[in-house]
GROMACS .gro file of C-alpha atoms in nm:
model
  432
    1UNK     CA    1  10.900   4.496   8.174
    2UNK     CA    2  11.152   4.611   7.936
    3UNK     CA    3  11.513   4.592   8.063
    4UNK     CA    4  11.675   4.859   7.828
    5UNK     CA    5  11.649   5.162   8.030
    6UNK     CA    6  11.582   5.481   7.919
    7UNK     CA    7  11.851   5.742   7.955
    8UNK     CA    8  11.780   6.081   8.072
    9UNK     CA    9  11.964   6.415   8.088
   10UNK     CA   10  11.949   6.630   8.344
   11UNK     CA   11  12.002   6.986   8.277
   12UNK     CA   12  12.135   7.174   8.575
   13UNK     CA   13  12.193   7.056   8.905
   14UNK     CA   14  12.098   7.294   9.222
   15UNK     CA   15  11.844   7.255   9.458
   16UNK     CA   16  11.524   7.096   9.256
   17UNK     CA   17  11.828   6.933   8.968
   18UNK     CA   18  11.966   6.771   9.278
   19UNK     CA   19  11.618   6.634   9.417
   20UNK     CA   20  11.539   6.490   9.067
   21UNK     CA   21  11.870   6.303   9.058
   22UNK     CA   22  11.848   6.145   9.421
   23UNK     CA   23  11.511   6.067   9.369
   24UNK     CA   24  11.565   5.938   9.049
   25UNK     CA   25  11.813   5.704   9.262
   26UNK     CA   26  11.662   5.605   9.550
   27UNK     CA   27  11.352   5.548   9.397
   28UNK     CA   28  11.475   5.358   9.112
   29UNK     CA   29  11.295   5.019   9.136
   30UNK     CA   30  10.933   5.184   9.171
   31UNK     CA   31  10.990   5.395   8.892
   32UNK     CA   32  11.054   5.112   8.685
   33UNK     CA   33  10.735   4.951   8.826
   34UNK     CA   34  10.559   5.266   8.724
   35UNK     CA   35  10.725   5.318   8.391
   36UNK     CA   36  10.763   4.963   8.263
   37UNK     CA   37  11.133   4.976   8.235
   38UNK     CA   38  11.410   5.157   8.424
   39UNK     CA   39  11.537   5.456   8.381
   40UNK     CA   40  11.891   5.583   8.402
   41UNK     CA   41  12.096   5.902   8.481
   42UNK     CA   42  12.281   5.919   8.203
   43UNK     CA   43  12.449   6.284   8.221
   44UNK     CA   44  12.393   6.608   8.417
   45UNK     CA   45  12.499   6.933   8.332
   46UNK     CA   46  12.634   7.206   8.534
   47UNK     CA   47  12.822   7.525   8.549
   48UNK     CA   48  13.054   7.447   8.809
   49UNK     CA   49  13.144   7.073   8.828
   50UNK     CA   50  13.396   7.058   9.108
   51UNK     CA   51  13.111   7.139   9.366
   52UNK     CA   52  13.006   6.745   9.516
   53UNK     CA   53  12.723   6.665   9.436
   54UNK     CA   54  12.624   6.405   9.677
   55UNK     CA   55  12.497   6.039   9.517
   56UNK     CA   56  12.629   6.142   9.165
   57UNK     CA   57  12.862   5.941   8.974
   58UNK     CA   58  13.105   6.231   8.895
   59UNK     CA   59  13.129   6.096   8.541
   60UNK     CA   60  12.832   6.178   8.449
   61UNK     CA   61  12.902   6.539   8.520
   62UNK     CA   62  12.968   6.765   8.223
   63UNK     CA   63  12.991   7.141   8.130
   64UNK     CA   64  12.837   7.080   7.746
   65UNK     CA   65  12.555   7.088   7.812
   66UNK     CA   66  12.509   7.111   7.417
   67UNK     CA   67  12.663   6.805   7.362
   68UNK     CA   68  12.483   6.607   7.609
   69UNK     CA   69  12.171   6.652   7.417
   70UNK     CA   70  12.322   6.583   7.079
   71UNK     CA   71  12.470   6.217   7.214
   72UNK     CA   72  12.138   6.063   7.003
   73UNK     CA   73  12.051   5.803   7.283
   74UNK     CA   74  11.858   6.044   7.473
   75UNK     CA   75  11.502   5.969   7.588
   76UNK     CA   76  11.451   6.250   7.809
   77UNK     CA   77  11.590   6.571   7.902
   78UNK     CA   78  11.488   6.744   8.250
   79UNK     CA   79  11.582   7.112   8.208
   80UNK     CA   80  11.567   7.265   8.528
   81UNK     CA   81  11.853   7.597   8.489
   82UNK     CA   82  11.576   7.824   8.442
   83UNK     CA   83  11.580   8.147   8.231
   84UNK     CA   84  11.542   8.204   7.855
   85UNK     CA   85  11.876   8.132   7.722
   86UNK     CA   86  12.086   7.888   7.665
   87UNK     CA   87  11.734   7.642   7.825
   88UNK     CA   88  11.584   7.775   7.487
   89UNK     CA   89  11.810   7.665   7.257
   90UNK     CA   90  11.907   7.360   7.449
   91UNK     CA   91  11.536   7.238   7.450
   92UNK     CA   92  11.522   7.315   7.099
   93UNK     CA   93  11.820   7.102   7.018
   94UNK     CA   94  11.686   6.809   7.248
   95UNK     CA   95  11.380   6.768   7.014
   96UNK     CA   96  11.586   6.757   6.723
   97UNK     CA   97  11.788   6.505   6.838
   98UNK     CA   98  11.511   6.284   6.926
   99UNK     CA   99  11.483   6.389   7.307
  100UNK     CA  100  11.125   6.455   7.503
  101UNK     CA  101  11.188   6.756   7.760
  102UNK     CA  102  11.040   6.810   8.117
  103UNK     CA  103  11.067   7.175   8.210
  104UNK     CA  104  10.999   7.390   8.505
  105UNK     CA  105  11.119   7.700   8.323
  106UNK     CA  106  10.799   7.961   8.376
  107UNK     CA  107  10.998   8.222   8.221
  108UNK     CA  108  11.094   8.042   7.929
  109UNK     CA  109  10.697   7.878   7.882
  110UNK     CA  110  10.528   8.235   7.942
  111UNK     CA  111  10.769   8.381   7.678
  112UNK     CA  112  10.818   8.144   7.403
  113UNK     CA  113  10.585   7.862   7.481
  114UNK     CA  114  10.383   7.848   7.116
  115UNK     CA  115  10.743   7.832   6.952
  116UNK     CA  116  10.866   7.535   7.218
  117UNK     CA  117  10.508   7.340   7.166
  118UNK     CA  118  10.566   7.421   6.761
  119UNK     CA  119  10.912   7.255   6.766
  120UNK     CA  120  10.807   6.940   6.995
  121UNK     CA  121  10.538   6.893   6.769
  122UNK     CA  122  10.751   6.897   6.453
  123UNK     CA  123  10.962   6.626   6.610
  124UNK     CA  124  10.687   6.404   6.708
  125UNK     CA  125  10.811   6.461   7.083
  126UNK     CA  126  10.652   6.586   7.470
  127UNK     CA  127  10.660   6.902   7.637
  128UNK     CA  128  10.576   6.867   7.988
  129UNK     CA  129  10.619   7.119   8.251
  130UNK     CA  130  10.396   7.056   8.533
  131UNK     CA  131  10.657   7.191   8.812
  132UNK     CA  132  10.680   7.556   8.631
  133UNK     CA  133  10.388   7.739   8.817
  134UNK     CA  134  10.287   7.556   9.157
  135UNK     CA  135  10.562   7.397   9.248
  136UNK     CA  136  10.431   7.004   9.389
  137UNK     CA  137  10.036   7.095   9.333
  138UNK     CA  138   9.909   6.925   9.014
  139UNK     CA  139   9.788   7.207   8.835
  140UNK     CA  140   9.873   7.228   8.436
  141UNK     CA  141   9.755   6.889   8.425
  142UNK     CA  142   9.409   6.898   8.540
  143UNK     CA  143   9.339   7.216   8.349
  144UNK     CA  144   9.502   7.026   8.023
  145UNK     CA  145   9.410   6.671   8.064
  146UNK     CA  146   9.108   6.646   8.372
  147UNK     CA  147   8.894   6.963   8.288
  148UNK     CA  148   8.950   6.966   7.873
  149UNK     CA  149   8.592   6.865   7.827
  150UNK     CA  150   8.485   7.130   8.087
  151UNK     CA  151   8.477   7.536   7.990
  152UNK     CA  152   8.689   7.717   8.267
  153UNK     CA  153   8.567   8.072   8.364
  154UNK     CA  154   8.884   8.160   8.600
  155UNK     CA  155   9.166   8.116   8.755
  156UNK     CA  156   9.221   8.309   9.063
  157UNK     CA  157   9.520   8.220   9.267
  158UNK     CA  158   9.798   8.276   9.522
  159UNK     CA  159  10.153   8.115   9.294
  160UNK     CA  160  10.404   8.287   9.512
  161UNK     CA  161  10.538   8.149   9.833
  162UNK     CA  162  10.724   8.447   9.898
  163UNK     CA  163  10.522   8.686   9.854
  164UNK     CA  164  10.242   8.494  10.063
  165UNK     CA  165  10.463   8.488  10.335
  166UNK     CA  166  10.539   8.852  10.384
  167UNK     CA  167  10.152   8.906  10.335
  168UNK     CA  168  10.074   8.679  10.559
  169UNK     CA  169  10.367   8.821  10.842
  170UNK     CA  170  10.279   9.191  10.783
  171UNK     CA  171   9.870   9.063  10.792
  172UNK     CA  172   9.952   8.851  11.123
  173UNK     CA  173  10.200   9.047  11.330
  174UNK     CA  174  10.190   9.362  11.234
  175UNK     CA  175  10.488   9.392  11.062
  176UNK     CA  176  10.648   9.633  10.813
  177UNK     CA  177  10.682   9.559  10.431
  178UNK     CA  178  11.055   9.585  10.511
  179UNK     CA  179  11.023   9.313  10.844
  180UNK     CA  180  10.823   9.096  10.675
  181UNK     CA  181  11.089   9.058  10.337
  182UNK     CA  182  11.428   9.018  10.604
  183UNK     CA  183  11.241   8.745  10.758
  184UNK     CA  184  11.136   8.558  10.423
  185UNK     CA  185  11.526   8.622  10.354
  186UNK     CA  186  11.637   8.481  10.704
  187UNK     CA  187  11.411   8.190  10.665
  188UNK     CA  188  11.558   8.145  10.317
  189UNK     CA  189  11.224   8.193  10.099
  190UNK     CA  190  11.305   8.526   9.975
  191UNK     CA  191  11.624   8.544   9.714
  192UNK     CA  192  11.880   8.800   9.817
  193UNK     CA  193  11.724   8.992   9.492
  194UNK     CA  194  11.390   8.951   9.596
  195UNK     CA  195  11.290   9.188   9.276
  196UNK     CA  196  11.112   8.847   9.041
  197UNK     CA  197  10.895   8.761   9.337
  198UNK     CA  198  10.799   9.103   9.531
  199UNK     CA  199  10.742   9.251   9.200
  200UNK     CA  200  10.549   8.991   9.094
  201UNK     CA  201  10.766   8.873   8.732
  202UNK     CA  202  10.728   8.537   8.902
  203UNK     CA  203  10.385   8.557   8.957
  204UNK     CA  204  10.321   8.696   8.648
  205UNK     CA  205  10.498   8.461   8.438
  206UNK     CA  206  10.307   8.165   8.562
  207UNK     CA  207  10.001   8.386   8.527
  208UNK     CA  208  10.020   8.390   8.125
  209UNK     CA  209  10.104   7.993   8.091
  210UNK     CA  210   9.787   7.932   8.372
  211UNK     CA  211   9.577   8.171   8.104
  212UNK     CA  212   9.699   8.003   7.807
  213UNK     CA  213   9.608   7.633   7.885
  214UNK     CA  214   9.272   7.696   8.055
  215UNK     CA  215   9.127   7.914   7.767
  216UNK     CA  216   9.286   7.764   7.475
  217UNK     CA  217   9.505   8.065   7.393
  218UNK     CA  218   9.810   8.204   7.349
  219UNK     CA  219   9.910   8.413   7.636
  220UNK     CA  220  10.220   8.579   7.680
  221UNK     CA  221  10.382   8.749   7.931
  222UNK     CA  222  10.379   9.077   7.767
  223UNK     CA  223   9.976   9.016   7.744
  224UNK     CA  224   9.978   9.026   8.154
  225UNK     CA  225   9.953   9.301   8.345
  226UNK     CA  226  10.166   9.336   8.702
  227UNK     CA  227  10.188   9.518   8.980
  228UNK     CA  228  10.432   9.363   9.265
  229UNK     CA  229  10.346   9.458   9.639
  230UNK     CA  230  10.628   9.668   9.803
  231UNK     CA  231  10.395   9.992   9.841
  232UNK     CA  232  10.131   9.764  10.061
  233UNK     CA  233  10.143   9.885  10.422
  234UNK     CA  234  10.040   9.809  10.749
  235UNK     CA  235   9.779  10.069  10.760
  236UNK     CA  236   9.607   9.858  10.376
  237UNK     CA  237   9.606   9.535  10.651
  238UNK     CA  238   9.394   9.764  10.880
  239UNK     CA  239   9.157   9.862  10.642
  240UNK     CA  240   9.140   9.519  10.482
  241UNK     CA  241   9.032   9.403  10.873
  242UNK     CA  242   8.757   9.662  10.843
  243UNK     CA  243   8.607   9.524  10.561
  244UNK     CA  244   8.627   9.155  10.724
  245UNK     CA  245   8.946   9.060  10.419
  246UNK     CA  246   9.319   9.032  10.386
  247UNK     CA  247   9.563   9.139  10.118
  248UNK     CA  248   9.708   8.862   9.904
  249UNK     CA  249   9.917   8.882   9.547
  250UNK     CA  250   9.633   8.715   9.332
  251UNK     CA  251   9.696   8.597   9.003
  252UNK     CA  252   9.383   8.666   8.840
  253UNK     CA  253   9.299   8.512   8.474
  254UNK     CA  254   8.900   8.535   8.354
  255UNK     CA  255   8.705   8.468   8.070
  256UNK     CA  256   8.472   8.782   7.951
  257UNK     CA  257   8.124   8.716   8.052
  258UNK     CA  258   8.034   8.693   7.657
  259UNK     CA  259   8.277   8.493   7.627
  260UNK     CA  260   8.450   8.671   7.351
  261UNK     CA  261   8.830   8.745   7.485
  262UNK     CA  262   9.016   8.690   7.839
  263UNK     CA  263   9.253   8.886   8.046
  264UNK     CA  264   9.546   8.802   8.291
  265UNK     CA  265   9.645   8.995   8.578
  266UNK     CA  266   9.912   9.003   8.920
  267UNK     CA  267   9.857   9.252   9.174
  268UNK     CA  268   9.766   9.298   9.525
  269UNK     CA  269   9.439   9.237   9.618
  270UNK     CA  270   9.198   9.268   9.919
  271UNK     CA  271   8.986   8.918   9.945
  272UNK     CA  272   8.704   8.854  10.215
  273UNK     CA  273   8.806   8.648  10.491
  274UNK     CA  274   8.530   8.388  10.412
  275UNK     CA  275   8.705   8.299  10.092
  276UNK     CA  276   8.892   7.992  10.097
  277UNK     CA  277   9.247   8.140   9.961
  278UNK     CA  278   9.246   8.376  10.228
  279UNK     CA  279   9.311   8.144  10.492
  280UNK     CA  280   9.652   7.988  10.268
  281UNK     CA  281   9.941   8.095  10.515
  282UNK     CA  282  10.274   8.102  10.516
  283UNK     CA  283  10.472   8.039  10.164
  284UNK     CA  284  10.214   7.799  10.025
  285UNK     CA  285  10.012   7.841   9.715
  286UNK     CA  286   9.657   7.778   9.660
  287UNK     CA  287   9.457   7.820   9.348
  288UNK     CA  288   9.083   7.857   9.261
  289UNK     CA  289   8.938   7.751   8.944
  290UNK     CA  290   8.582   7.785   8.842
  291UNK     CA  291   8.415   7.602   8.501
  292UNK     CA  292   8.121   7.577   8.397
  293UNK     CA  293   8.060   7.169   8.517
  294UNK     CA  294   8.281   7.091   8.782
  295UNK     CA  295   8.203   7.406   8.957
  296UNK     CA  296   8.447   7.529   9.218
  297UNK     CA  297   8.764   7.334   9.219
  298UNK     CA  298   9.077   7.445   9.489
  299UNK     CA  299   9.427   7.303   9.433
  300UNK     CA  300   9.638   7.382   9.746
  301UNK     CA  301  10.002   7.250   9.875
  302UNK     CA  302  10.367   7.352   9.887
  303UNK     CA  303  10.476   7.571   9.561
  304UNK     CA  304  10.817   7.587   9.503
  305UNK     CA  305  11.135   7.423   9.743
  306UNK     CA  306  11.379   7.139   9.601
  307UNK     CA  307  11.128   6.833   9.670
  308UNK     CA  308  10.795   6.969   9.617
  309UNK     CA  309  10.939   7.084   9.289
  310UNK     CA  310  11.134   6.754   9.218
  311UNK     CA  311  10.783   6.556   9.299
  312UNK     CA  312  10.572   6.745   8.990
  313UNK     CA  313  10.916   6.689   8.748
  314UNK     CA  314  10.917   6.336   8.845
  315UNK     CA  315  10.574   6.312   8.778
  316UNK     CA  316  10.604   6.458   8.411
  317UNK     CA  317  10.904   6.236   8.342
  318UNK     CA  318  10.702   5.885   8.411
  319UNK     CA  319  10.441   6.027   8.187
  320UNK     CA  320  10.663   6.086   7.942
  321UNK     CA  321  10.866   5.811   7.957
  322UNK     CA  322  10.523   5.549   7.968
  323UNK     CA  323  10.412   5.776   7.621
  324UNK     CA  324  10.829   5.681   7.459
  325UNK     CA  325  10.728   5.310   7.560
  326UNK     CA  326  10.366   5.317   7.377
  327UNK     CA  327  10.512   5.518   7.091
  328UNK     CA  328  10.238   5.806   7.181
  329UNK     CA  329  10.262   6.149   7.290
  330UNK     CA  330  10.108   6.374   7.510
  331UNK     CA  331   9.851   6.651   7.450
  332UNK     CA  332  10.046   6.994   7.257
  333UNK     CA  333   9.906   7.323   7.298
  334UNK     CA  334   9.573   7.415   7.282
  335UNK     CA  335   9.493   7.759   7.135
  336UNK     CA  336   9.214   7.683   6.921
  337UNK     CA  337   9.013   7.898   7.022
  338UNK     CA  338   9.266   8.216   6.966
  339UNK     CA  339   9.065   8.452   7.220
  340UNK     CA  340   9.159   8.835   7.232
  341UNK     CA  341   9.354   8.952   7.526
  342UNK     CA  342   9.190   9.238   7.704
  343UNK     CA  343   9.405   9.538   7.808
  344UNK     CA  344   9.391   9.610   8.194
  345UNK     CA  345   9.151   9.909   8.173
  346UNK     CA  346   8.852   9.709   8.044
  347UNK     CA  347   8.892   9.483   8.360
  348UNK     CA  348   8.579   9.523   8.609
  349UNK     CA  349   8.622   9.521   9.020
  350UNK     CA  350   8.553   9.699   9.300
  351UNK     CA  351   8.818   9.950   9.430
  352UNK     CA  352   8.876  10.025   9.802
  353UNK     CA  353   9.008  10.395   9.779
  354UNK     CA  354   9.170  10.577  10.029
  355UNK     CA  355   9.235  10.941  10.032
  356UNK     CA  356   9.416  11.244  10.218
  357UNK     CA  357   9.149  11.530  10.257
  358UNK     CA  358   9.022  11.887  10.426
  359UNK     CA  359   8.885  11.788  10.714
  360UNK     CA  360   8.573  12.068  10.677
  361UNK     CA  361   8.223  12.022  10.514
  362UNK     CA  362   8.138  11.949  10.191
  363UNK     CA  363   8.442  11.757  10.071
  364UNK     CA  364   8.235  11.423  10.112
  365UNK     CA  365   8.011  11.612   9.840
  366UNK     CA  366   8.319  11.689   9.628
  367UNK     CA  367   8.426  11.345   9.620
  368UNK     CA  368   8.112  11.186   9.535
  369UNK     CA  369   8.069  11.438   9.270
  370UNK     CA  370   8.377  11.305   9.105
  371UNK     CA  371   8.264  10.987   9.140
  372UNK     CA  372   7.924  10.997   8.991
  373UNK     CA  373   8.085  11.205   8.695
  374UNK     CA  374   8.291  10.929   8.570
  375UNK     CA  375   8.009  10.681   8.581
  376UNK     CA  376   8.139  10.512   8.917
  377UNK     CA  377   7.911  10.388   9.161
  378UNK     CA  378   8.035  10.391   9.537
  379UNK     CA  379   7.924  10.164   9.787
  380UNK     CA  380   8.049  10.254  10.135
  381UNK     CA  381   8.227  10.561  10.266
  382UNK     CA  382   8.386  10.596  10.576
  383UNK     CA  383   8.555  10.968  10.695
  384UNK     CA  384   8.773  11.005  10.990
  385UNK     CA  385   8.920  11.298  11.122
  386UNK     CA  386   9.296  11.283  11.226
  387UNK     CA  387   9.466  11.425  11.559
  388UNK     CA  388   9.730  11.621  11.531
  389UNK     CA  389   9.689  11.663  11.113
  390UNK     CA  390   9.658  12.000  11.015
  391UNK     CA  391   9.288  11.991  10.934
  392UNK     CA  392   9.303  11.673  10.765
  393UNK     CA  393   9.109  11.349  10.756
  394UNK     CA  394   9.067  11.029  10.593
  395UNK     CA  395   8.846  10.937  10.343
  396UNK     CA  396   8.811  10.576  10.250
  397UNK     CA  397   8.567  10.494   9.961
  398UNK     CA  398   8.422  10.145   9.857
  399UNK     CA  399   8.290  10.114   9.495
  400UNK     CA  400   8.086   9.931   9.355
  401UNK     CA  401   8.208   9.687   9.051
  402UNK     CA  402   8.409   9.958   8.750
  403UNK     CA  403   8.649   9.900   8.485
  404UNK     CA  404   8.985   9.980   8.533
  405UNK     CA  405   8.974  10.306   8.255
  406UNK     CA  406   8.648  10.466   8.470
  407UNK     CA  407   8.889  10.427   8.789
  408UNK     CA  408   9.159  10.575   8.658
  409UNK     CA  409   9.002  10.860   8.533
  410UNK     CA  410   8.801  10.910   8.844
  411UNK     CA  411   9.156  10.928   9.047
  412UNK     CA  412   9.306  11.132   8.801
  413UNK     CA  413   9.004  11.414   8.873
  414UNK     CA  414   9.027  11.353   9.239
  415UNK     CA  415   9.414  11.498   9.264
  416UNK     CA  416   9.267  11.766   9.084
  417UNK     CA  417   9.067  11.892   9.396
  418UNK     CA  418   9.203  12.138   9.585
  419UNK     CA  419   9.037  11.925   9.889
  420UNK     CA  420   9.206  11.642   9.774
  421UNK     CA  421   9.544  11.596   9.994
  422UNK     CA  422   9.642  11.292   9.869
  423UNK     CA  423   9.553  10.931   9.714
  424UNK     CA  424   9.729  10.737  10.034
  425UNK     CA  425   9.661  10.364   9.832
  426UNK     CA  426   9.391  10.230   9.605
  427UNK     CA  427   9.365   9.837   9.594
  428UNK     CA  428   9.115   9.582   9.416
  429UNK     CA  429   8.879   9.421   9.667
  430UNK     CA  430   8.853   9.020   9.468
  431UNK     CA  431   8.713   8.678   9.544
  432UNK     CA  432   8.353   8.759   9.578
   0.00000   0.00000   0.00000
């Protein structure tokens, strides 16, 4: 074993920064073992640095955060402050100074990742960022390293705890949007600006780098569409439970059936009970990934929290620290194969449709009509009358499998009816 250690810098020190350093501590000798040689703390920086910070050496402590990746005897840099800048420029600066980075920034990857993978490459150094979109599952590594002589089809997966707890609350108890977010926020797994998760940014970002690495292409996050989950209701969980399924945020990333371009997508979804992420509770994550060879593959566990978070960072920096020792580095980006991204409206599901109408005959007709006209074919409709509404009822239709452009058009006809009351939700029925 070598006895030089090498140094690492830790970039930011709050609730996963602080996990890295103590287990970087405690678990010193066995990741030596691991490694073959030590390594050593050898500077963390932070925005305030007279909060203690428990089982740091306060000298290592610093506000230049600049500087501390300029020092030159660098090995590794863990940046875990999140957002674009300064982590941009400071991971930048790290490869030109000789550094390797570890990175949970999702943000950062789904926005600038081909420039970050560009300027490790130029440097000779690694880019490793398993803990950026599932928190302690091993995810980005098995789609880069495990399945990279397989051809993955899709990605479908839950990669919000927060989100999949206030699904899962409203879906179990019967609680309000509203209910279900003051809990998460109570139990500490909603922010007090809930606004990245419930509108899915969060989701979304780790949507585009999920995209990217398992079809070889450069996905941003401007390529992904989103739509977060504050307008699902109680009365969308009763409906689901009609059609035997649940509501989960899914992000959703799928290769064409010809094979000739991709799309990426985060939005509410209803999902049949007898699929496996339906039964992921609570704030865990879960994704699905189909290919071509290895079938159906499900990667499930804790996805975000200080230690699950620490775990996948800790697990990039060994790797990266046993590829400094053999003079090697890891695999860079893929995007060979520089697929098209598909806008939303060429995306094909089925649509569970529910609707405000006349309670008198011939509306059903009406509706149908509509329907038919824009080349949608409906599966299942179910109309109830309402007590107590004023001559209305509700009309909940099931289609069959249409692109995103025929639905919209068909809903846009639909308000034109003078029959027509209201469009009370429309969700994507997934995971068949």
């Amino acid at each position: 074993m070598r006895t030089r250690p090498l140094k690492v810098a830790l970039l930011g020190c709050g609730v996963v920064g602080s996990e890295v350093a103590r287990i970087m501590t405690t678990h010193a000798d066995d990741l030596a073992a691991r490694i073959g040689a030590p390594v050593e703390l050898a500077g963390v920086a932070v925005r305030r640095p007279s909060r203690v910070r428990e089982g740091i050496d306060p000298a290592l402590v610093t506000t230049d955060a600049t500087a501390l990746v300029k020092r030159g005897d660098i090995d590794v840099v863990v940046e875990v402050i999140g957002g674009i800048e300064p982590a941009r420029t400071l991971i930048t600066t790290a490869f030109e100074y000789g550094a390797s980075v570890v990175s949970a920034n999702k943000a950062l990857l789904a926005q600038d990742g081909a420039a970050l993978h560009a300027a490790a490459e130029e440097h000779g150094e690694d880019l490793y960022y398993e803990a950026s979109v599932a928190g302690a599952i091993p995810l980005i590594r098995p789609l880069r390293e495990s399945l990279a002589g397989d051809k993955v089809n899709r990605v479908l997966g839950i990669v919000n705890g927060t989100t999949n707890f206030i699904l899962d609350k409203m879906d179990s108890t019967g609680a309000g949007y509203q209910e279900a977010l003051d809990e998460a926020t109570a139990l500490g797994y909603a922010e007090d600006d809930p606004t990245a998760d419930v509108e899915a940014f969060d989701a979304a970002a780790k949507a585009a780098i999920l995209a990217g690495i398992a079809f070889h292409t450069r996905v941003r996050l401007d390529d992904v569409y989103r739509e977060g989950m504050t307008e699902v209701t109680a009365s969308d969980f009763a409906s689901a439970r009609e059609m035997g399924c649940t509501i989960k945020l899914l992000a959703i990333c799928e290769r064409a059936a010809d094979g000739g371009s991709v799309t990426a997508r985060v939005h509410p979804a209803m999902i049949p009970l007898s699929h496996p992420l339906a039964s992921v509770r609570g704030a865990y994550n879960a994704v699905f990934v189909e290919s071509d060879a290895a079938g159906q593959l499900m990667f499930y566990g804790p996805g975000a929290g200080g230690a699950p978070t620490a775990s996948a960072v800790l697990g990039d920096l060994v790797a990266v620290c046993r590829n400094r020792l053999s003079g090697a580095t890891g695999p860079g980006e893929s995007a060979y194969a520089a697929l098209p991204v598909s806008p939303m409206g060429d995306v094909v599901t089925r649509y569970h449709i529910s609707l405000d109408v006349a309670d008198k005959p011939g509306v059903l007709a009406q509706v149908a009509t509509v329907f038919a006209e824009h080349g949608v074919s409906i599966d299942t409709v179910r109309q109830q009358g309402r007590q107590d509404s004023d001559g209305e009822a509700s009309l909940v239709v099931v289609t069959h499998r249409a692109s995103d452009a025929s639905l919209t058009g068909t809903v846009e006809a639909l308000r034109k009816l003078d029959t027509v009351r209201g469009v009370a939700s429309i969700m994507r029925v997934e995971g068949e």
